[in-house]
mmCIF file of C-alpha atoms in Angstrom:
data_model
loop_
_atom_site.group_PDB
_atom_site.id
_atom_site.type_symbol
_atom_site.label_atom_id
_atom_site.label_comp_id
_atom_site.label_asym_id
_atom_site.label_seq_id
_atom_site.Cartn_x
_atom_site.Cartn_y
_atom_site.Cartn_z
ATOM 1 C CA UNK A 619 -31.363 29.325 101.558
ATOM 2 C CA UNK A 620 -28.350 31.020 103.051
ATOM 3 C CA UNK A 621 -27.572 28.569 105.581
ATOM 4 C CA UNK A 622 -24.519 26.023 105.432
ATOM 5 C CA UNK A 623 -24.950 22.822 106.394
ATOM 6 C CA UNK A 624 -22.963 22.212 109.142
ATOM 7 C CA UNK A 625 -20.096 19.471 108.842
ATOM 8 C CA UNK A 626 -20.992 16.939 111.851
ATOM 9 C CA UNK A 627 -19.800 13.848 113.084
ATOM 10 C CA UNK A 628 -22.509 11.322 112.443
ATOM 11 C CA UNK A 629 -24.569 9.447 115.060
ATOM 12 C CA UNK A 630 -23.815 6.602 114.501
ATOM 13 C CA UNK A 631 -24.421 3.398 117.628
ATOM 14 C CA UNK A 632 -23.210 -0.150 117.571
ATOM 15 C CA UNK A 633 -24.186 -2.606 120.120
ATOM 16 C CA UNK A 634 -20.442 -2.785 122.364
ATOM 17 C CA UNK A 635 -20.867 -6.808 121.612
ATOM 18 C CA UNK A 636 -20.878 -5.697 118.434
ATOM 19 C CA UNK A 637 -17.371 -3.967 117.904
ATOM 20 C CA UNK A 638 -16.199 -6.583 119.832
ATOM 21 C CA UNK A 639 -17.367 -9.539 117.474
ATOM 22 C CA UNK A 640 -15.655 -10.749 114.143
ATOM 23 C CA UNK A 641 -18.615 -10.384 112.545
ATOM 24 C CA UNK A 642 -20.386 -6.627 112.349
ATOM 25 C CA UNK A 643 -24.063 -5.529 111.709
ATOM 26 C CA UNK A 644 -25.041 -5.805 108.103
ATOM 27 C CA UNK A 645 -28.280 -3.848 108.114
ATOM 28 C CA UNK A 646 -28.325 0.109 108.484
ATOM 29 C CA UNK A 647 -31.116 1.484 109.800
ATOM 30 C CA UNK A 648 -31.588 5.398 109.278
ATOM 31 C CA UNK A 649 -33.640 7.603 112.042
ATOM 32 C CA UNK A 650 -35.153 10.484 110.531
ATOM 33 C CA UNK A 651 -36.151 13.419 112.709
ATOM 34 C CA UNK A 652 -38.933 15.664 112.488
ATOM 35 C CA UNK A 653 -39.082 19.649 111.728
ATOM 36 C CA UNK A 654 -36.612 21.974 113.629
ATOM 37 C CA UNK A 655 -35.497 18.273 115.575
ATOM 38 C CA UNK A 656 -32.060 16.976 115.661
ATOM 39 C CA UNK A 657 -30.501 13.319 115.861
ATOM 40 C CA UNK A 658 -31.004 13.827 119.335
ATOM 41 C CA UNK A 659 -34.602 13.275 119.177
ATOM 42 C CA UNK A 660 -34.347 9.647 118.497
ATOM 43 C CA UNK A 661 -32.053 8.768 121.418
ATOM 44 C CA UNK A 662 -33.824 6.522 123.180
ATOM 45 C CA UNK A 663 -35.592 4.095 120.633
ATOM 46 C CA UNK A 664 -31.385 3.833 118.655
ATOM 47 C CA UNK A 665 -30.761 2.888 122.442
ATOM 48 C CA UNK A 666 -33.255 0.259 122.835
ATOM 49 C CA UNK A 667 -32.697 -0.785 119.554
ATOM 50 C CA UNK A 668 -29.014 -1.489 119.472
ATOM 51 C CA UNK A 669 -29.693 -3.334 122.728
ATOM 52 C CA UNK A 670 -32.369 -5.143 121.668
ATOM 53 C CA UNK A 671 -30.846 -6.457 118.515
ATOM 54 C CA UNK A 672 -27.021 -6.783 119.015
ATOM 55 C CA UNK A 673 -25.348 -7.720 116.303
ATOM 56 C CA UNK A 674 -28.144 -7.736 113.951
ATOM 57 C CA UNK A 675 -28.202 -3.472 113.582
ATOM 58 C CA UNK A 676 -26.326 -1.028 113.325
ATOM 59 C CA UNK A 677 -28.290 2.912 113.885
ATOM 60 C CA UNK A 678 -27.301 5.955 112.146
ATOM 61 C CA UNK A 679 -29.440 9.146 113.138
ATOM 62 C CA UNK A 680 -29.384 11.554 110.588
ATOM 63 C CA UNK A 681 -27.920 14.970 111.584
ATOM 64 C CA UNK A 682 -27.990 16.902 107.722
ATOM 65 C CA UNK A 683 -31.592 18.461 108.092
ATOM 66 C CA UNK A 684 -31.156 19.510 112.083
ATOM 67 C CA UNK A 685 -32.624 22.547 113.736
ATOM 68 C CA UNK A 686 -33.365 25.400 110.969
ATOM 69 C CA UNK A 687 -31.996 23.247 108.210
ATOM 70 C CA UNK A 688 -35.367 21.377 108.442
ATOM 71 C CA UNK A 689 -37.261 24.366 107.358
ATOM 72 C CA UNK A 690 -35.452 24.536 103.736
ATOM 73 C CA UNK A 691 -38.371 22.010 101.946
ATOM 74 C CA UNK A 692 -38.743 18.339 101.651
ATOM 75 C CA UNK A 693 -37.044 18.182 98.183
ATOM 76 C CA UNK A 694 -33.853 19.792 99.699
ATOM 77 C CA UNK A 695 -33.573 18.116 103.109
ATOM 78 C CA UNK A 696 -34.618 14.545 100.910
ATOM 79 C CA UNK A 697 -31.163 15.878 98.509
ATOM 80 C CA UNK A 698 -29.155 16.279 101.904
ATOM 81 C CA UNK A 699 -30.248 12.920 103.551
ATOM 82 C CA UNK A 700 -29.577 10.648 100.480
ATOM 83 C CA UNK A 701 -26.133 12.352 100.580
ATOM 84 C CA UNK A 702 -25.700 11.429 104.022
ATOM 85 C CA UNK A 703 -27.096 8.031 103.485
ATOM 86 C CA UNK A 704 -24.101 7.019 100.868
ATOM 87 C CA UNK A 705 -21.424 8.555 103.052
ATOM 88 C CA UNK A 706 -22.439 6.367 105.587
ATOM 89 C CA UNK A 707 -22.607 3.254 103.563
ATOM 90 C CA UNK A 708 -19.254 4.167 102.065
ATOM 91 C CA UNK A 709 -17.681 4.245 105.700
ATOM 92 C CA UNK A 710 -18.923 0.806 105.991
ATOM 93 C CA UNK A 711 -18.535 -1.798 103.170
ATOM 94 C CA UNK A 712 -20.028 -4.621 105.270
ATOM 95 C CA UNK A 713 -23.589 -3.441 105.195
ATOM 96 C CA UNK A 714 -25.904 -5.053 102.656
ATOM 97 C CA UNK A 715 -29.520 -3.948 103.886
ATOM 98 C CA UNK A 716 -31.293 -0.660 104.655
ATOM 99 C CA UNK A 717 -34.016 0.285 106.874
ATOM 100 C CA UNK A 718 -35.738 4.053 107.513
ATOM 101 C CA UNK A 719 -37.534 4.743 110.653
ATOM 102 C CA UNK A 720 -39.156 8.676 110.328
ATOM 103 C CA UNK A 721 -41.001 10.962 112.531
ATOM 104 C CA UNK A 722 -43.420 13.276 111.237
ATOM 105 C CA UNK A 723 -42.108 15.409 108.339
ATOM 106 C CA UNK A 724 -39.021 13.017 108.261
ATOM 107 C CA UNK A 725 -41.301 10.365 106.399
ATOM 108 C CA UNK A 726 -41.735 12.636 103.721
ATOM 109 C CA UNK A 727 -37.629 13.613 103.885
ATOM 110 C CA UNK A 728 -37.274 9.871 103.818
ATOM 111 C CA UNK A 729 -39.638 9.219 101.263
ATOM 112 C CA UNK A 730 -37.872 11.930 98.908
ATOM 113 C CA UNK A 731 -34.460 10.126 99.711
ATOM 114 C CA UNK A 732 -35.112 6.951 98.946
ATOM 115 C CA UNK A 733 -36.286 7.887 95.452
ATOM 116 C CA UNK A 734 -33.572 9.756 94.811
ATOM 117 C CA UNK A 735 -31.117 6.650 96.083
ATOM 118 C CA UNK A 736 -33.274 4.120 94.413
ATOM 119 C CA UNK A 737 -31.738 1.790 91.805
ATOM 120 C CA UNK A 738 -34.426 0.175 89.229
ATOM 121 C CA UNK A 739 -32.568 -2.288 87.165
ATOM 122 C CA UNK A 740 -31.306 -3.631 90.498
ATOM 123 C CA UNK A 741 -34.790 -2.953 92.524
ATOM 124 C CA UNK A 742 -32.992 -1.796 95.847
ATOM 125 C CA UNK A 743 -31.703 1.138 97.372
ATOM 126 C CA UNK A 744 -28.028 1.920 96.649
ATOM 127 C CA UNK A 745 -26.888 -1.279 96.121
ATOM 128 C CA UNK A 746 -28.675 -2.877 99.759
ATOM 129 C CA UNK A 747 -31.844 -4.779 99.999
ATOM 130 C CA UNK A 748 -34.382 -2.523 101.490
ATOM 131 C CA UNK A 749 -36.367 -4.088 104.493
ATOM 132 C CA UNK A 750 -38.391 -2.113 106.843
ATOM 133 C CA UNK A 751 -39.897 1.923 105.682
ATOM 134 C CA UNK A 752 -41.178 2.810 109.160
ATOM 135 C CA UNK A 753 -43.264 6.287 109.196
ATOM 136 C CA UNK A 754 -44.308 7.941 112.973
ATOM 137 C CA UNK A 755 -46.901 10.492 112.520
ATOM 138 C CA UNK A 756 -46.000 11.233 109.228
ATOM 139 C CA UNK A 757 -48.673 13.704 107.369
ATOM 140 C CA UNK A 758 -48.348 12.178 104.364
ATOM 141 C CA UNK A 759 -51.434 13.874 102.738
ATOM 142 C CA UNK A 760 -50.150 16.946 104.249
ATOM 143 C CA UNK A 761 -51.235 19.280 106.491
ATOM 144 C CA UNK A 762 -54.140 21.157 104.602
ATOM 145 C CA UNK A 763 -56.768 19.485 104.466
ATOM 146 C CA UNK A 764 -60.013 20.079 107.488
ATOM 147 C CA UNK A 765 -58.969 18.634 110.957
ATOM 148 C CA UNK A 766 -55.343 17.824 109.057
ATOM 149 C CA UNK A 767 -53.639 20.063 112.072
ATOM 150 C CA UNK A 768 -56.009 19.490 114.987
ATOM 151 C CA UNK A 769 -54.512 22.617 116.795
ATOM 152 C CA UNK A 770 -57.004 24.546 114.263
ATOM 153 C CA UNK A 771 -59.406 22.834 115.942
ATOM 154 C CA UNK A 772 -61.215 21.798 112.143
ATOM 155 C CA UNK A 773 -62.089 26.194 112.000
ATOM 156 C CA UNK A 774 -61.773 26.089 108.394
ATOM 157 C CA UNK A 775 -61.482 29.765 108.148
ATOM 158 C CA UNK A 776 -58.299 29.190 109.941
ATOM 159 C CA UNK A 777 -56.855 26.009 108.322
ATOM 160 C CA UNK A 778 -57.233 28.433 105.417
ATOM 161 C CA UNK A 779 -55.443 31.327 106.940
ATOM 162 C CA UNK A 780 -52.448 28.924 107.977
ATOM 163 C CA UNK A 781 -52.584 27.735 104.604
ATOM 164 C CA UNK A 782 -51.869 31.879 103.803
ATOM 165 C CA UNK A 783 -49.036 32.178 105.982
ATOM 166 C CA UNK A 784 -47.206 28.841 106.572
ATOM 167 C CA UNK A 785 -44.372 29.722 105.300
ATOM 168 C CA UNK A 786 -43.718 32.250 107.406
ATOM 169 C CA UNK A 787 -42.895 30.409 110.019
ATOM 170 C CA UNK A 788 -41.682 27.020 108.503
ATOM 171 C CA UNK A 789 -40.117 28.364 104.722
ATOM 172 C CA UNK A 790 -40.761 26.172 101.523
ATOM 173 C CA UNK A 791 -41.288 23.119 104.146
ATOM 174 C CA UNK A 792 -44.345 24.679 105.139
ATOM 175 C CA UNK A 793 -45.577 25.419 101.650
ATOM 176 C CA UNK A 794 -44.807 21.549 100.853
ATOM 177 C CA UNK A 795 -47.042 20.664 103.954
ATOM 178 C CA UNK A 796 -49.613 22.647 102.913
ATOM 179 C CA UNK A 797 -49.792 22.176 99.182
ATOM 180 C CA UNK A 798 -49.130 26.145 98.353
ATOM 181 C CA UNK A 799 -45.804 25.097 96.363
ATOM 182 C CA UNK A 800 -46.919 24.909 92.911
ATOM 183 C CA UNK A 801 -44.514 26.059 90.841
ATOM 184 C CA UNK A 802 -44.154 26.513 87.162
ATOM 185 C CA UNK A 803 -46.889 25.050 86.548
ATOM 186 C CA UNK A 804 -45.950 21.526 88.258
ATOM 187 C CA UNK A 805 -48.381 20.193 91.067
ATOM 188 C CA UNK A 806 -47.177 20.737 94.352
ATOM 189 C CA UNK A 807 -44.133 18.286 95.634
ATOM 190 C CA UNK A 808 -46.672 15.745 97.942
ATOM 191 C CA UNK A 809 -49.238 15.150 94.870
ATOM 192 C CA UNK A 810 -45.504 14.120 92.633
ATOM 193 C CA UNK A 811 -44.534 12.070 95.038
ATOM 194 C CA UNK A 812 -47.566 9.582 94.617
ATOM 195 C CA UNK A 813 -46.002 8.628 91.421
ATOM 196 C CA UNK A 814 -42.829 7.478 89.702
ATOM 197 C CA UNK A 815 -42.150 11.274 88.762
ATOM 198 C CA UNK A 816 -39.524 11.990 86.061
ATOM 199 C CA UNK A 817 -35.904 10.858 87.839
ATOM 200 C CA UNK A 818 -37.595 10.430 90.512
ATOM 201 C CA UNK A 819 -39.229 7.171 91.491
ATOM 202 C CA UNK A 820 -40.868 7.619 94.349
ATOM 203 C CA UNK A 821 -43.461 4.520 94.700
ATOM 204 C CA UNK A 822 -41.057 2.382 92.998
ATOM 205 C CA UNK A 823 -38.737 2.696 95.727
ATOM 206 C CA UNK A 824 -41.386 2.683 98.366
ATOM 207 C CA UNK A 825 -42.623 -0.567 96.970
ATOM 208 C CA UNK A 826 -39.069 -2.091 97.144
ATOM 209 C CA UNK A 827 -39.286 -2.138 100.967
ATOM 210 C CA UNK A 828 -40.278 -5.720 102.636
ATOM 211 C CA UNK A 829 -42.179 -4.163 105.140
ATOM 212 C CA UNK A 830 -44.203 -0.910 105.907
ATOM 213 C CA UNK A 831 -45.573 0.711 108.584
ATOM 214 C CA UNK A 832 -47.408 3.717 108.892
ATOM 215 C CA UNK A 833 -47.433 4.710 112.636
ATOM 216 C CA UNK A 834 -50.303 7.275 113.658
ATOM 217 C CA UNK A 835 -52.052 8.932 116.421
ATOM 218 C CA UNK A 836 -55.429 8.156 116.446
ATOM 219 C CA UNK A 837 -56.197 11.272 119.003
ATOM 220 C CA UNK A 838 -54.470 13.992 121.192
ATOM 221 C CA UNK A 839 -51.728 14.662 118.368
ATOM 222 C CA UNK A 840 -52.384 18.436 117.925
ATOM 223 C CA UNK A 841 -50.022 19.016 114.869
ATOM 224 C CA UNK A 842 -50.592 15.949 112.642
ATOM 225 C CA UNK A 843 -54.156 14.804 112.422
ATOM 226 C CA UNK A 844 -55.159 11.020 112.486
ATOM 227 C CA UNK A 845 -56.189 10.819 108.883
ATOM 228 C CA UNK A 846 -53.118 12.245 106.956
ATOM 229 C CA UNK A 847 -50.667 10.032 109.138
ATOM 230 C CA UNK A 848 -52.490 7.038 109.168
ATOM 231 C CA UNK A 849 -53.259 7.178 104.639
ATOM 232 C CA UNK A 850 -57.264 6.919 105.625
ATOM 233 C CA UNK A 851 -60.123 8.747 104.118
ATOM 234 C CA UNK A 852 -62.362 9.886 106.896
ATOM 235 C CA UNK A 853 -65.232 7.281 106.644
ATOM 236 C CA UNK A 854 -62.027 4.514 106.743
ATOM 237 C CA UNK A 855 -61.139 5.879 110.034
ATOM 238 C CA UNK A 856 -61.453 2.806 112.298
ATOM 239 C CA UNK A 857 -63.587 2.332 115.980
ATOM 240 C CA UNK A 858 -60.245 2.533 118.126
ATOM 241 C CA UNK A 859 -60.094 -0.286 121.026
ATOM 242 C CA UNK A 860 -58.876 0.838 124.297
ATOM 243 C CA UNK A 861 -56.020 -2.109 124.491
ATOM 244 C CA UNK A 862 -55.416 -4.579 122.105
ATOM 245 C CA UNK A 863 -52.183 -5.841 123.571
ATOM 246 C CA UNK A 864 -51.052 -5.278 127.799
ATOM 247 C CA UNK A 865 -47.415 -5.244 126.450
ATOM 248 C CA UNK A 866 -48.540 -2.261 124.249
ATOM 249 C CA UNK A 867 -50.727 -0.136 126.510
ATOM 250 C CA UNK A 868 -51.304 2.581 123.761
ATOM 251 C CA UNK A 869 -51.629 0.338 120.570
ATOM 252 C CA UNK A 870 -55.072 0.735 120.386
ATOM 253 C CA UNK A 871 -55.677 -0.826 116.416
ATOM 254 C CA UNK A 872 -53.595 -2.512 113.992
ATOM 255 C CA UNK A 873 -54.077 -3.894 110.611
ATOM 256 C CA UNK A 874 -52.672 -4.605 107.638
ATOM 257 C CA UNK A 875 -53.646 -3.193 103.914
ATOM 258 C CA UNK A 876 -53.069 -5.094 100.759
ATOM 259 C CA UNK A 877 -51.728 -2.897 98.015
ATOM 260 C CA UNK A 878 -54.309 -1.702 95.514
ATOM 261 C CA UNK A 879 -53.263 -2.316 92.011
ATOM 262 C CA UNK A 880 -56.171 -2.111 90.306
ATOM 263 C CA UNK A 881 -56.831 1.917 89.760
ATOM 264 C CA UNK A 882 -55.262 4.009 86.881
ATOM 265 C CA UNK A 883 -52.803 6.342 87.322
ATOM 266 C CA UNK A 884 -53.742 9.445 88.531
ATOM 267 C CA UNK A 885 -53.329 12.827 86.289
ATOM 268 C CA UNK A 886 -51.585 15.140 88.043
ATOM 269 C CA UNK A 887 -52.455 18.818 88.036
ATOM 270 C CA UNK A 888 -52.152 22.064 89.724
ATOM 271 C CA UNK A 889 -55.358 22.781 89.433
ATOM 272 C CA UNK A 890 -57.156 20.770 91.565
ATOM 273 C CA UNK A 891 -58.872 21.446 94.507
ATOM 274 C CA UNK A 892 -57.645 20.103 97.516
ATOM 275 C CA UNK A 893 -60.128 17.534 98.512
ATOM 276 C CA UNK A 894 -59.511 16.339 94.982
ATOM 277 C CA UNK A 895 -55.410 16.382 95.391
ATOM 278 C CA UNK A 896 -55.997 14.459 98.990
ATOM 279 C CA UNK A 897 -58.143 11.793 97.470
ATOM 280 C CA UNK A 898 -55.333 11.430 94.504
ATOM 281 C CA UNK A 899 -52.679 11.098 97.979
ATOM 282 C CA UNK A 900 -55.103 8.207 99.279
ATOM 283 C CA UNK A 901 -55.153 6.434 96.051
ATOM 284 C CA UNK A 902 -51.846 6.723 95.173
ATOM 285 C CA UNK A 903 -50.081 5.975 98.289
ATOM 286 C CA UNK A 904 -52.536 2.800 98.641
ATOM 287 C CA UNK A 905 -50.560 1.358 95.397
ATOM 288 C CA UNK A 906 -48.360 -0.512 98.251
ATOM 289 C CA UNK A 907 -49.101 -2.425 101.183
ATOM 290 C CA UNK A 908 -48.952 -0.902 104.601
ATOM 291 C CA UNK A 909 -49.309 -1.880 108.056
ATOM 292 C CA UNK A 910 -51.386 0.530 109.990
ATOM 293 C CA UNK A 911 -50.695 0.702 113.514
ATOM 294 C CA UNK A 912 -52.699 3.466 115.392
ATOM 295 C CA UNK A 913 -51.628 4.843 118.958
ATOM 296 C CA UNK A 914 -53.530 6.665 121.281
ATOM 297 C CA UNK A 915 -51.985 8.256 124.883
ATOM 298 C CA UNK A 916 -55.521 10.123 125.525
ATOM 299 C CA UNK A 917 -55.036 8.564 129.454
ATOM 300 C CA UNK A 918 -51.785 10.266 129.686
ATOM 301 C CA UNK A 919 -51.283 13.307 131.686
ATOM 302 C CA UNK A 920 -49.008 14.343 129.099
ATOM 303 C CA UNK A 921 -51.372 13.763 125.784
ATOM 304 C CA UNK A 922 -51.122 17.528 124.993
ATOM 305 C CA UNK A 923 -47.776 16.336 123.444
ATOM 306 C CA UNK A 924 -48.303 13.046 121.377
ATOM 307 C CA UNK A 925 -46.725 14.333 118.626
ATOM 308 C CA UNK A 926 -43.461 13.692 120.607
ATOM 309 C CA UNK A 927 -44.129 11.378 123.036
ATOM 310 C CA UNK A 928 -45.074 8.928 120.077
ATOM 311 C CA UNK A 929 -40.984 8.529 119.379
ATOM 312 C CA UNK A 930 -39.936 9.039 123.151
ATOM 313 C CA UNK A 931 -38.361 12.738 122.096
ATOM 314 C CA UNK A 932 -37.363 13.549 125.377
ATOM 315 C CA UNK A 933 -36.907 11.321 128.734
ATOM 316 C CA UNK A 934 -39.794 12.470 130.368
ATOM 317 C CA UNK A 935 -42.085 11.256 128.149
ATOM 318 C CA UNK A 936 -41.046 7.701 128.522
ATOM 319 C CA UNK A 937 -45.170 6.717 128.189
ATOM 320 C CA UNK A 938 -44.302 5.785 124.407
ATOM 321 C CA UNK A 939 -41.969 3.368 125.263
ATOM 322 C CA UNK A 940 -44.290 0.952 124.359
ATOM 323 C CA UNK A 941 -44.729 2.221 120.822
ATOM 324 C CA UNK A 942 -40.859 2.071 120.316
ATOM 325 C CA UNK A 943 -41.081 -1.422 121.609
ATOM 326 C CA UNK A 944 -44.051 -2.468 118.688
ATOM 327 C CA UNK A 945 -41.493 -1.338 116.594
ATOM 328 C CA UNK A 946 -38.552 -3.261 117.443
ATOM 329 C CA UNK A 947 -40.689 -6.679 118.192
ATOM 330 C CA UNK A 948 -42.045 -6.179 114.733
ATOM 331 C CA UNK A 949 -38.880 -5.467 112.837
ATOM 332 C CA UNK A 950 -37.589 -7.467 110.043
ATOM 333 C CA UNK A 951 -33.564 -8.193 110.420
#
């Protein structure tokens, strides 16, 4: 790795009504950044919520997996964040419930954490009840499959070249994204984490959550396609509405899946092809409910970067505002 993580003071906000009151914010709520991010990235929806929900939140955004860091794998940064995670809830006895909010490969850094801080014979997350596991353009079916990465414009000869040389660029991340990770003979870290895998409990603790939401761009999103973010086969892929709601301008479909209990388990394997390993994703993330809320900013003059403008990265692309505000009238405190 050869990196150290650096020793920061953590991000955390309280509402100034807040520190002022007798009584303090019970419920955590954890802001996950995306690749080469920082806590910086979630600024303005930790903003809106503190000041949206006094007393009712208090917002740690998570600086362990910042800048370069991000590029050492979802396994490692999902080891660093659960770390962070207790030392935060150690600083502060009076919080008894846990929330995750994620942007793109943060879900998956999330999703990794949470099964590593999971606590079965107790059914919540290190000791708090676990309420809302909120994913923005997450690629949880990664980023291999056709039209997966829209910047590659669905050229398969190139999705398949990227798939080649990922990791050049973006380290054992990449290979996670793209499936190439496979390792002594174990399937690659994604296709695990559709299961309760070894120590690891990964849709045990994703099932614990109240409420989840899987937050997608349904166009214009040029590095996380609509199907991987959204946990949709193609030919689920719903007819998009311009407006659904004038309070959320670029909310363009919602809807709510039941959890699927009825199929087996699937048998994991190396050795499958990737369509195959994608369709095992579908299935076994479709074990638990979700709420599917698909965005679209292909109006906006600035729709070349959805990726970002989907969790209000930076000030000037205030246009998402709206999504951040879905998210905080839908909340559960």
């Amino acid at each position: 790795m050869g990196e150290e993580v650096p020793v920061i003071r953590t991000s955390d906000l309280l509402s100034s009504s807040a520190m002022d009151a007798e009584s303090v914010p019970d419920h955590l709520v954890v802001m996950v950044h995306g690749i080469l991010g920082s806590s910086g990235d979630w600024e303005y929806a930790a903003n809106e919520f503190i000041k949206q929900l006094p007393d009712k939140v208090f917002v740690h955004c998570s600086e362990r997996n910042m800048y370069r860091l991000s590029l050492h794998g979802v396994d490692v940064m999902g080891e660093r964040l659960a770390e962070e995670v207790l030392e935060v809830i150690g600083e502060r006895p009076e919080i008894r419930k846990i929330s995750f909010i994620a942007h793109s490969i943060g879900g998956l850094v999330a999703r990794y954490a949470i099964a590593r801080l999971y606590r079965p014979h107790m059914g919540n997350i290190c000791g708090l009840e676990p309420i809302n596991f909120i994913a923005v353009a997450t690629p949880h079916l990664g980023s291999r499959g056709n039209k997966q990465v829209p910047l590659l414009l669905g050229f398969v000869r190139m999705e398949y070249f990227a798939s080649r040389v990922i990791h050049w660029l973006f380290g054992r991340a990449g290979r996670h994204l793209f499936l190439t990770d496979s390792e002594d003979g174990k399937p690659p870290l994604l296709l695990r984490m559709i299961t309760d895998s070894g120590n690891l409990p990964f849709i045990s603790a994703l099932r614990a959550f109240k409420h989840r939401v899987a937050y997608a761009n349904a166009d214009c999103d040029q590095v996380v396609g609509w199907r991987t973010s959204s946990i949709r086969r193609k030919n689920e892929l719903p007819k998009i509405d311009k407006c659904i709601n004038e309070k959320y301008p670029h909310v363009v479909h919602e809807e709510y899946v039941e959890a699927n209990e009825g199929g087996t388990y699937e048998d994991l394997t190396s050795d499958d092809d990737f369509e195959t390993m994608e369709e095992k994703m579908v299935n076994g993330l479709s074990r638990v409910s979700w709420e599917k809320v698909d965005v679209s900013f292909h109006n906006s003059l600035q729709w070349l970067f959805s990726h970002s403008i989907i969790q209000v990265k930076f000030s000037f692309m205030y246009e998402g505002a709206d999504v951040i505000q879905h998210m905080i009238d839908h909340f559960r405190t």
